[in-house]
PDB file of C-alpha atoms and ligand atoms in Angstrom:
ATOM      1  CA  MET A 156     109.318 179.772 166.455  1.00 61.00           C
ATOM      2  CA  ASP A 157     108.797 183.366 165.379  1.00 74.00           C
ATOM      3  CA  SER A 158     105.631 185.318 165.861  1.00 77.00           C
ATOM      4  CA  TYR A 159     104.696 184.815 162.260  1.00 78.00           C
ATOM      5  CA  GLU A 160     104.593 181.023 162.847  1.00 83.00           C
ATOM      6  CA  LEU A 161     102.530 181.529 166.008  1.00 80.00           C
ATOM      7  CA  ASN A 162     100.079 183.708 164.104  1.00 83.00           C
ATOM      8  CA  LYS A 163      99.658 181.016 161.499  1.00 84.00           C
ATOM      9  CA  ILE A 164      98.903 178.431 164.179  1.00 80.00           C
ATOM     10  CA  ALA A 165      96.452 180.769 165.944  1.00 80.00           C
ATOM     11  CA  ALA A 166      94.753 181.514 162.629  1.00 83.00           C
ATOM     12  CA  ALA A 167      94.441 177.818 161.906  1.00 85.00           C
ATOM     13  CA  VAL A 168      92.922 177.122 165.343  1.00 80.00           C
ATOM     14  CA  ILE A 169      90.478 180.022 165.112  1.00 80.00           C
ATOM     15  CA  GLY A 170      89.607 179.016 161.555  1.00 81.00           C
ATOM     16  CA  ALA A 171      88.825 175.475 162.666  1.00 85.00           C
ATOM     17  CA  MET A 172      86.651 176.801 165.505  1.00 84.00           C
ATOM     18  CA  LEU A 173      84.785 179.044 163.093  1.00 81.00           C
ATOM     19  CA  VAL A 174      84.119 176.205 160.661  1.00 80.00           C
ATOM     20  CA  THR A 175      82.863 174.017 163.515  1.00 81.00           C
ATOM     21  CA  MET A 176      80.549 176.777 164.718  1.00 81.00           C
ATOM     22  CA  VAL A 177      79.130 177.381 161.259  1.00 78.00           C
ATOM     23  CA  ILE A 178      78.553 173.654 160.725  1.00 78.00           C
ATOM     24  CA  SER A 179      76.846 173.300 164.066  1.00 77.00           C
ATOM     25  CA  ILE A 180      74.566 176.301 163.426  1.00 73.00           C
ATOM     26  CA  LEU A 181      73.754 175.106 159.907  1.00 75.00           C
ATOM     27  CA  GLY A 182      73.154 171.567 161.159  1.00 71.00           C
ATOM     28  CA  GLY A 183      70.873 172.809 163.881  1.00 68.00           C
ATOM     29  CA  ALA A 184      68.877 174.814 161.354  1.00 71.00           C
ATOM     30  CA  LEU A 185      68.620 171.878 158.926  1.00 74.00           C
ATOM     31  CA  VAL A 186      67.553 169.226 161.419  1.00 73.00           C
ATOM     32  CA  SER A 187      65.833 171.154 164.118  1.00 67.00           C
ATOM     33  CA  PRO A 188      64.061 168.725 166.419  1.00 59.00           C
ATOM     34  CA  ARG A 189      60.309 169.019 166.119  1.00 69.00           C
ATOM     35  CA  ARG A 190      58.510 168.782 169.426  1.00 72.00           C
ATOM     36  CA  LEU A 191      55.458 166.538 169.147  1.00 70.00           C
ATOM     37  CA  ALA A 192      52.260 167.810 170.627  1.00 72.00           C
ATOM     38  CA  GLU A 193      51.697 164.326 172.021  1.00 71.00           C
ATOM     39  CA  PRO A 194      54.254 161.621 172.695  1.00 66.00           C
ATOM     40  CA  ALA A 195      54.414 159.153 169.805  1.00 72.00           C
ATOM     41  CA  TYR A 196      54.455 156.309 172.311  1.00 68.00           C
ATOM     42  CA  GLN A 197      51.725 156.400 174.889  1.00 68.00           C
ATOM     43  CA  ILE A 198      53.061 154.630 177.903  1.00 66.00           C
ATOM     44  CA  ALA A 199      50.054 153.183 179.578  1.00 68.00           C
ATOM     45  CA  ALA A 200      50.509 154.026 183.189  1.00 63.00           C
ATOM     46  CA  ALA A 201      47.448 152.104 184.219  1.00 56.00           C
ATOM     47  CA  PRO A 202      46.593 152.760 187.820  1.00 54.00           C
ATOM     48  CA  ALA A 203      46.547 149.627 189.905  1.00 54.00           C
ATOM     49  CA  ALA A 204      42.845 149.584 190.619  1.00 50.00           C
ATOM     50  CA  PRO A 205      41.395 149.256 187.069  1.00 46.00           C
ATOM     51  CA  ALA A 206      43.996 146.604 186.191  1.00 45.00           C
ATOM     52  CA  ALA A 207      42.958 144.552 189.177  1.00 43.00           C
ATOM     53  CA  GLN A 208      39.327 144.967 188.165  1.00 43.00           C
ATOM     54  CA  ALA A 209      40.063 143.709 184.659  1.00 45.00           C
ATOM     55  CA  ALA A 210      41.605 140.577 186.118  1.00 48.00           C
ATOM     56  CA  ALA A 211      38.620 139.846 188.310  1.00 50.00           C
ATOM     57  CA  PRO A 212      35.672 138.022 186.742  1.00 50.00           C
ATOM     58  CA  ALA A 213      33.060 140.453 185.559  1.00 56.00           C
ATOM     59  CA  GLN A 214      30.100 140.755 187.847  1.00 82.00           C
ATOM     60  CA  LEU A 215      27.265 138.947 186.134  1.00 91.00           C
ATOM     61  CA  ASP A 216      23.661 138.834 187.191  1.00 94.00           C
ATOM     62  CA  PRO A 217      22.576 135.382 188.377  1.00 94.00           C
ATOM     63  CA  ILE A 218      21.535 133.225 185.442  1.00 96.00           C
ATOM     64  CA  GLY A 219      18.815 131.365 187.374  1.00 95.00           C
ATOM     65  CA  PRO A 220      15.905 133.689 186.567  1.00 95.00           C
ATOM     66  CA  LEU A 221      16.785 133.674 182.856  1.00 97.00           C
ATOM     67  CA  LEU A 222      17.153 129.877 182.793  1.00 97.00           C
ATOM     68  CA  ALA A 223      13.586 129.453 183.935  1.00 94.00           C
ATOM     69  CA  ALA A 224      12.376 131.204 180.777  1.00 95.00           C
ATOM     70  CA  ALA A 225      15.147 129.985 178.466  1.00 97.00           C
ATOM     71  CA  ASN A 226      14.619 128.528 175.017  1.00 98.00           C
ATOM     72  CA  ALA A 227      16.617 125.322 174.574  1.00 97.00           C
ATOM     73  CA  GLU A 228      15.905 125.223 170.848  1.00 98.00           C
ATOM     74  CA  ALA A 229      17.544 128.598 170.388  1.00 98.00           C
ATOM     75  CA  GLY A 230      20.402 127.208 172.469  1.00 98.00           C
ATOM     76  CA  ALA A 231      20.803 124.298 170.046  1.00 98.00           C
ATOM     77  CA  GLY A 232      21.320 126.858 167.296  1.00 98.00           C
ATOM     78  CA  LEU A 233      23.903 128.707 169.359  1.00 98.00           C
ATOM     79  CA  SER A 234      25.792 125.481 170.010  1.00 98.00           C
ATOM     80  CA  ARG A 235      26.953 125.534 166.394  1.00 97.00           C
ATOM     81  CA  GLN A 236      29.480 128.129 167.520  1.00 97.00           C
ATOM     82  CA  CYS A 237      30.987 125.448 169.725  1.00 98.00           C
ATOM     83  CA  ALA A 238      30.804 122.554 167.280  1.00 98.00           C
ATOM     84  CA  SER A 239      34.149 123.253 165.619  1.00 97.00           C
ATOM     85  CA  CYS A 240      35.778 122.209 168.885  1.00 98.00           C
ATOM     86  CA  HIS A 241      33.178 120.227 170.850  1.00 98.00           C
ATOM     87  CA  THR A 242      30.873 117.253 170.428  1.00 98.00           C
ATOM     88  CA  PHE A 243      27.886 117.025 172.771  1.00 98.00           C
ATOM     89  CA  ASN A 244      26.482 113.525 172.224  1.00 97.00           C
ATOM     90  CA  GLN A 245      26.983 110.686 174.672  1.00 97.00           C
ATOM     91  CA  GLY A 246      30.270 108.956 173.912  1.00 96.00           C
ATOM     92  CA  GLY A 247      31.181 111.650 171.365  1.00 97.00           C
ATOM     93  CA  ARG A 248      34.844 112.122 170.600  1.00 97.00           C
ATOM     94  CA  ASN A 249      37.110 114.755 172.030  1.00 98.00           C
ATOM     95  CA  GLY A 250      38.333 117.263 169.451  1.00 97.00           C
ATOM     96  CA  VAL A 251      40.108 120.553 169.979  1.00 98.00           C
ATOM     97  CA  GLY A 252      37.893 120.699 173.058  1.00 98.00           C
ATOM     98  CA  PRO A 253      36.504 117.885 175.204  1.00 98.00           C
ATOM     99  CA  ASN A 254      33.225 116.097 174.555  1.00 98.00           C
ATOM    100  CA  LEU A 255      30.621 117.978 176.588  1.00 98.00           C
ATOM    101  CA  TYR A 256      28.023 115.292 177.298  1.00 98.00           C
ATOM    102  CA  GLY A 257      27.017 115.574 180.946  1.00 97.00           C
ATOM    103  CA  VAL A 258      29.070 118.690 181.577  1.00 98.00           C
ATOM    104  CA  VAL A 259      26.200 120.546 183.276  1.00 97.00           C
ATOM    105  CA  GLY A 260      26.580 119.901 186.991  1.00 96.00           C
ATOM    106  CA  GLY A 261      29.550 117.628 186.338  1.00 96.00           C
ATOM    107  CA  PRO A 262      33.081 118.143 187.614  1.00 97.00           C
ATOM    108  CA  ARG A 263      35.345 120.552 185.774  1.00 98.00           C
ATOM    109  CA  ALA A 264      37.768 118.757 183.463  1.00 98.00           C
ATOM    110  CA  HIS A 265      35.132 116.015 183.265  1.00 96.00           C
ATOM    111  CA  ALA A 266      35.974 114.292 179.965  1.00 96.00           C
ATOM    112  CA  GLU A 267      38.011 111.095 180.094  1.00 94.00           C
ATOM    113  CA  GLY A 268      41.208 111.161 178.080  1.00 95.00           C
ATOM    114  CA  PHE A 269      41.181 114.860 177.251  1.00 98.00           C
ATOM    115  CA  ASN A 270      44.392 116.753 177.832  1.00 98.00           C
ATOM    116  CA  TYR A 271      43.118 119.709 179.856  1.00 98.00           C
ATOM    117  CA  SER A 272      45.180 122.813 180.572  1.00 98.00           C
ATOM    118  CA  ASN A 273      46.741 123.088 184.005  1.00 98.00           C
ATOM    119  CA  ALA A 274      44.426 126.039 184.607  1.00 98.00           C
ATOM    120  CA  MET A 275      41.380 123.809 184.125  1.00 98.00           C
ATOM    121  CA  LYS A 276      42.841 121.009 186.245  1.00 98.00           C
ATOM    122  CA  GLU A 277      43.453 123.514 189.013  1.00 97.00           C
ATOM    123  CA  ALA A 278      39.929 124.900 188.692  1.00 97.00           C
ATOM    124  CA  ALA A 279      38.661 121.334 189.189  1.00 97.00           C
ATOM    125  CA  GLN A 280      40.314 121.410 192.636  1.00 97.00           C
ATOM    126  CA  ARG A 281      38.301 124.427 193.790  1.00 96.00           C
ATOM    127  CA  PRO A 282      36.466 123.579 196.986  1.00 95.00           C
ATOM    128  CA  GLY A 283      32.944 122.183 197.051  1.00 91.00           C
ATOM    129  CA  ASP A 284      30.505 123.156 194.332  1.00 91.00           C
ATOM    130  CA  GLU A 285      33.045 125.482 192.705  1.00 94.00           C
ATOM    131  CA  GLY A 286      34.981 122.465 191.461  1.00 96.00           C
ATOM    132  CA  LYS A 287      31.889 121.631 189.392  1.00 97.00           C
ATOM    133  CA  TRP A 288      30.179 123.188 186.436  1.00 97.00           C
ATOM    134  CA  ASN A 289      27.215 124.538 188.360  1.00 96.00           C
ATOM    135  CA  TYR A 290      24.930 126.923 186.521  1.00 97.00           C
ATOM    136  CA  GLU A 291      26.632 130.109 187.657  1.00 96.00           C
ATOM    137  CA  ALA A 292      30.117 128.794 186.872  1.00 97.00           C
ATOM    138  CA  LEU A 293      29.006 127.794 183.373  1.00 97.00           C
ATOM    139  CA  ASN A 294      27.419 131.187 182.927  1.00 98.00           C
ATOM    140  CA  ARG A 295      30.664 132.922 183.866  1.00 97.00           C
ATOM    141  CA  TYR A 296      32.797 130.629 181.696  1.00 98.00           C
ATOM    142  CA  LEU A 297      30.597 131.089 178.641  1.00 98.00           C
ATOM    143  CA  ALA A 298      30.538 134.857 179.158  1.00 98.00           C
ATOM    144  CA  ASN A 299      34.318 135.102 179.368  1.00 97.00           C
ATOM    145  CA  PRO A 300      36.342 131.882 179.557  1.00 98.00           C
ATOM    146  CA  GLN A 301      39.568 133.618 180.575  1.00 97.00           C
ATOM    147  CA  ALA A 302      37.931 135.513 183.404  1.00 96.00           C
ATOM    148  CA  GLU A 303      36.462 132.351 184.924  1.00 97.00           C
ATOM    149  CA  VAL A 304      39.464 130.069 184.367  1.00 97.00           C
ATOM    150  CA  ARG A 305      42.515 132.232 183.812  1.00 97.00           C
ATOM    151  CA  GLY A 306      44.852 130.428 181.424  1.00 97.00           C
ATOM    152  CA  THR A 307      42.208 128.090 179.978  1.00 98.00           C
ATOM    153  CA  ARG A 308      43.013 126.803 176.515  1.00 98.00           C
ATOM    154  CA  MET A 309      39.481 127.367 175.264  1.00 98.00           C
ATOM    155  CA  ALA A 310      40.001 130.005 172.606  1.00 97.00           C
ATOM    156  CA  PHE A 311      36.496 131.419 172.590  1.00 97.00           C
ATOM    157  CA  ALA A 312      35.686 135.091 173.087  1.00 96.00           C
ATOM    158  CA  GLY A 313      32.496 134.450 175.034  1.00 97.00           C
ATOM    159  CA  LEU A 314      28.798 135.046 174.569  1.00 97.00           C
ATOM    160  CA  ARG A 315      27.945 138.604 175.531  1.00 96.00           C
ATOM    161  CA  ARG A 316      24.182 138.326 175.827  1.00 97.00           C
ATOM    162  CA  ALA A 317      22.896 136.761 179.021  1.00 97.00           C
ATOM    163  CA  GLU A 318      19.823 135.460 177.122  1.00 97.00           C
ATOM    164  CA  ASP A 319      22.096 133.587 174.709  1.00 98.00           C
ATOM    165  CA  ARG A 320      23.997 132.026 177.582  1.00 98.00           C
ATOM    166  CA  ALA A 321      20.756 131.010 179.289  1.00 98.00           C
ATOM    167  CA  ASN A 322      19.418 129.448 176.076  1.00 98.00           C
ATOM    168  CA  LEU A 323      22.663 127.606 175.470  1.00 98.00           C
ATOM    169  CA  ILE A 324      22.889 126.303 179.040  1.00 98.00           C
ATOM    170  CA  ALA A 325      19.245 125.214 178.851  1.00 98.00           C
ATOM    171  CA  TRP A 326      20.119 123.188 175.760  1.00 98.00           C
ATOM    172  CA  LEU A 327      23.330 121.833 177.333  1.00 98.00           C
ATOM    173  CA  ARG A 328      21.111 120.456 180.125  1.00 97.00           C
ATOM    174  CA  THR A 329      19.430 118.254 177.561  1.00 97.00           C
ATOM    175  CA  GLN A 330      22.839 116.750 176.685  1.00 98.00           C
ATOM    176  CA  SER A 331      23.123 115.083 180.052  1.00 96.00           C
ATOM    177  CA  ALA A 332      21.707 111.994 181.723  1.00 95.00           C
ATOM    178  CA  ASN A 333      20.885 113.699 185.015  1.00 91.00           C
ATOM    179  CA  PRO A 334      21.430 117.455 185.042  1.00 94.00           C
ATOM    180  CA  PRO A 335      20.959 119.231 188.354  1.00 95.00           C
ATOM    181  CA  PRO A 336      17.544 120.874 188.844  1.00 95.00           C
ATOM    182  CA  LEU A 337      17.232 124.423 187.602  1.00 92.00           C
ATOM    183  CA  PRO A 338      18.141 126.970 190.286  1.00 89.00           C
TER     184      PRO A 338
HETATM  185  C1  HEC B  70      38.203 127.076 169.515  1.00 88.78           C
HETATM  186  C2  HEC B  70      37.743 125.896 170.175  1.00 88.78           C
HETATM  187  C3  HEC B  70      36.613 126.007 171.149  1.00 88.78           C
HETATM  188  C4  HEC B  70      35.378 126.594 170.971  1.00 88.78           C
HETATM  189  C5  HEC B  70      34.852 127.343 169.743  1.00 88.78           C
HETATM  190  C6  HEC B  70      34.650 126.354 172.179  1.00 88.78           C
HETATM  191  N1  HEC B  70      35.401 125.654 173.062  1.00 88.78           N
HETATM  192 FE1  HEC B  70      34.852 125.003 174.891  1.00 88.78          FE
HETATM  193  N2  HEC B  70      36.690 124.251 175.215  1.00 88.78           N
HETATM  194  C7  HEC B  70      37.725 124.256 174.319  1.00 88.78           C
HETATM  195  C8  HEC B  70      38.901 123.699 174.936  1.00 88.78           C
HETATM  196  C9  HEC B  70      40.275 123.534 174.295  1.00 88.78           C
HETATM  197  C10 HEC B  70      38.536 123.364 176.253  1.00 88.78           C
HETATM  198  C11 HEC B  70      39.450 122.805 177.354  1.00 88.78           C
HETATM  199  C12 HEC B  70      39.928 124.034 178.125  1.00 88.78           C
HETATM  200  C13 HEC B  70      41.088 123.782 179.065  1.00 88.78           C
HETATM  201  O1  HEC B  70      41.556 122.646 179.205  1.00 88.78           O
HETATM  202  O2  HEC B  70      41.498 124.791 179.664  1.00 88.78           O
HETATM  203  C14 HEC B  70      37.128 123.717 176.398  1.00 88.78           C
HETATM  204  C15 HEC B  70      36.390 123.503 177.554  1.00 88.78           C
HETATM  205  C16 HEC B  70      35.045 123.757 177.683  1.00 88.78           C
HETATM  206  C17 HEC B  70      34.245 123.452 178.838  1.00 88.78           C
HETATM  207  C18 HEC B  70      34.757 122.814 180.114  1.00 88.78           C
HETATM  208  C19 HEC B  70      34.710 121.319 179.915  1.00 88.78           C
HETATM  209  C20 HEC B  70      35.161 120.514 181.112  1.00 88.78           C
HETATM  210  O3  HEC B  70      35.204 119.280 180.986  1.00 88.78           O
HETATM  211  O4  HEC B  70      35.507 121.084 182.157  1.00 88.78           O
HETATM  212  C21 HEC B  70      32.969 123.854 178.581  1.00 88.78           C
HETATM  213  C22 HEC B  70      31.760 123.744 179.482  1.00 88.78           C
HETATM  214  C23 HEC B  70      32.982 124.392 177.236  1.00 88.78           C
HETATM  215  N3  HEC B  70      34.250 124.316 176.724  1.00 88.78           N
HETATM  216  C24 HEC B  70      31.847 124.868 176.592  1.00 88.78           C
HETATM  217  C25 HEC B  70      31.880 125.476 175.349  1.00 88.78           C
HETATM  218  C26 HEC B  70      30.703 126.013 174.707  1.00 88.78           C
HETATM  219  C27 HEC B  70      29.298 125.926 175.260  1.00 88.78           C
HETATM  220  C28 HEC B  70      31.125 126.572 173.539  1.00 88.78           C
HETATM  221  C29 HEC B  70      30.306 127.342 172.520  1.00 88.78           C
HETATM  222  C30 HEC B  70      29.601 128.490 173.012  1.00 88.78           C
HETATM  223  C31 HEC B  70      32.553 126.357 173.445  1.00 88.78           C
HETATM  224  N4  HEC B  70      32.975 125.679 174.551  1.00 88.78           N
HETATM  225  C32 HEC B  70      33.347 126.760 172.388  1.00 88.78           C
HETATM  226  C33 HEC B  70      37.671 124.722 173.030  1.00 88.78           C
HETATM  227  C34 HEC B  70      36.612 125.423 172.474  1.00 88.78           C
END
């Protein structure tokens, strides 16, 4: 190989390097990465404490004092929100949800023949009065079903206003043969 050949090879190599460099510079200029001011995906690095709080049932004031002054007629009106899933009369049929006659003060998962979620069946095993629908348990369930019985199949967002819950529970009492005395 003479030096002329070598020169040709060197020229070819250098030429190729030049072309690559130009392409890379041009490419960089054309598609320069734009830095976002904020990440497009916010990765929620929730600290442990608030997450645990969200899982715990919200702290509600006792419903007893409101029940004493509750308006069962207003509660009857509110019960229409439940009627797509529940009947309340004695011997009424189970629908999407169980018949609710006698639920106040009764055991959780009280309706015969209704296919309750495992979550509700487990809640029925809670010790003592907590296995029943006492007034405070009903209040918590109606405020936020998932907080009171995590995994319940009752797809209901909850009644936010304590007065509404008191009125509704006062009316539910009337749909029962022997409801427990008001607290
Ligand atoms: C979208 C349908 C739906 C609506 C609306 C609904 N519920 Fe329910 N409810 C259910 C289902 C389903 C269950 C059974 C839950 C389970 O097994 O986890 C249930 C269970 C209950 C229970 C427990 C019954 C027991 O035997 O332990 C109560 C009390 C109750 N609902 C009250 C209400 C009230 C009061 C309302 C209206 C404010 C309401 N629900 C609205 C579907 C509904």
